[in-house]
Amino acid sequence: MISIKGLSKIFTSKDRKTTAVDDLTLDIKKGEIFGVIGYSGAGKSTFVRLLNRLEEPSSGEVYINDRDMTTLEANDLRLARQNIGMIFQHFNLLWSRTVAENIAFPLEIAKVPKEDQTKRVKELIDLVGLTGKESSYPSQLSGGQKQRVGIARALANEPSVLLCDEATSALDPETTKSILELLVDINKKLGLTIILITHEMHVIRKICDRVAVMESGRIVEIGNVLDVFSKPKQLVTKKFVSQIMGDTEEIEDIDYLIKNYQNGLITRLHFIGETTNNALISKIVKTFNVDINILQGKIAQTQSGAYGMLIVQIEGEEQEMKRSVDYILNETSVEVEVIRDAN
Ligand SMILES: Nc1ncnc2c1ncn2[C@@H]1O[C@H](COP(=O)(O)OP(=O)(O)O)[C@@H](O)[C@H]1O
Ligand SMILES: [Mg+2]
């Protein structure tokens, strides 16, 4: 079992402090596939990197099999890390080494005798389905095959925990599917605990037992995948659910809005990063002689900006309404869809 208590990471640079992971407390059960979903900047990578201390925590404790990782000295930490494999979005393979040599690398570091290495590498190659590719170089492999090498290398020292940081994010849907199936396979065969980070809901839906939704360094929702996604409470969770469910309620509401807000212009604004909705709305109201009424919205604020949509009513002189829309179109990254033109 992995037990995390009050775990935080604050990055400090010259002019600012970023709380990347903010006071996380949770338990991850032995043998489960635990998903962590969140938008870019939510703190997911920092969180997993704290588990094997690739990142030093600012505070808190991480117990893996009753051992506090945060207090281990260099030598014990090195040994403890052999119990935690990790795979990455961009595979992080050594390009001058063959498949077999990449997989043998952690065994060399662990000073495993040469003949045991050879035997172990062969087992791993079979396990991940790369038989015949032993002597290939990473540059000769497809993305899916590269990730298979990554998985074999991560499993070399027989860890009990596997950390996956966006491990399928660089892969096409078919390859993603086969890598996820491989992860489920090794989870069952080896009883491995898997912590899987993603920004893709279908990855969670497909293989995770439980999920934590992260936003601004915190876990805002946690539970069984089915419970969390059938009754999402937080806006960010609803947004992730709509990745696979679609925005069903929204379409019905449009007619209602048009009927009930008869004046001015009705537009749907799509925010994809960068611009924050509040700043934009107040800027328009200050710059142009219009009123803005927010009718409906689904916005998830992330570290990297707003994500989602707002339906707004803009009222004022025709010329001013037009100038407002032109401003949004030309001066911001927000996309504008006019639902009902001014009348
Ligand atoms: N080494 C670092 N130095 C300063 N800030 C960092 C560092 N690593 C991450 N951050 C910041 O911490 C926050 C969380 O980042 P990260 O853990 O990479 O999120 P995610 O993996 O969910 O995209 C972001 O605001 C990011 O800019
Ligand atoms: Mg990340």
Coordinates of C-alpha atoms and ligand atoms in Angstrom, one line a residue, residues 9 11-13 16 18-21 38-47 49 55 165-166 197 214 217 303-304, ligand 1:
K9 CA 5.6 20.8 -3.3
F11 CA 8.6 25.6 -6.4
T12 CA 10.3 28.9 -5.7
S13 CA 11.9 31.0 -8.4
R16 CA 7.2 33.7 -7.6
T18 CA 4.2 27.9 -7.3
T19 CA 2.4 25.4 -5.2
A20 CA 2.4 22.5 -7.6
V21 CA 1.2 19.9 -5.1
G38 CA -6.2 16.8 -14.6
Y39 CA -5.4 19.4 -17.1
S40 CA -1.9 20.6 -17.9
G41 CA -0.4 22.3 -14.9
A42 CA -2.6 20.6 -12.4
G43 CA 0.4 19.1 -10.6
K44 CA 0.1 15.5 -11.8
S45 CA 3.7 15.0 -12.9
T46 CA 5.1 16.7 -9.8
F47 CA 2.8 14.4 -7.7
R49 CA 7.8 12.5 -9.1
E55 CA 11.3 15.7 -6.7
D165 CA 3.2 9.7 -16.5
E166 CA 1.1 10.4 -19.7
I197 CA -1.5 10.0 -14.9
M214 CA -6.5 17.0 -9.7
G217 CA -2.3 20.9 -6.9
Q303 CA -2.7 26.9 -14.4
S304 CA -2.5 27.5 -18.1
Ligands
LIG1 N1 10.8 22.5 -11.8 C1 9.8 23.4 -11.7 N2 10.0 24.6 -11.3 C2 9.0 25.5 -11.2 N3 7.7 25.3 -11.4 C3 7.4 24.0 -11.8 C4 8.4 23.0 -12.0 N4 7.8 21.8 -12.3 C5 6.5 22.1 -12.4 N5 6.2 23.4 -12.1 C6 4.9 24.1 -12.0 O1 4.1 23.3 -11.2 C7 2.8 23.3 -11.7 C8 2.4 21.8 -11.9 O2 3.2 21.3 -12.9 P1 3.1 19.7 -13.4 O3 3.3 18.9 -12.2 O4 4.1 19.5 -14.5 O5 1.6 19.6 -13.9 P2 0.9 18.5 -14.9 O6 1.8 17.3 -15.0 O7 -0.4 18.2 -14.3 O8 0.8 19.2 -16.2 C9 2.8 24.1 -12.9 O9 2.3 25.4 -12.6 C10 4.2 24.1 -13.3 O10 4.5 25.2 -14.1

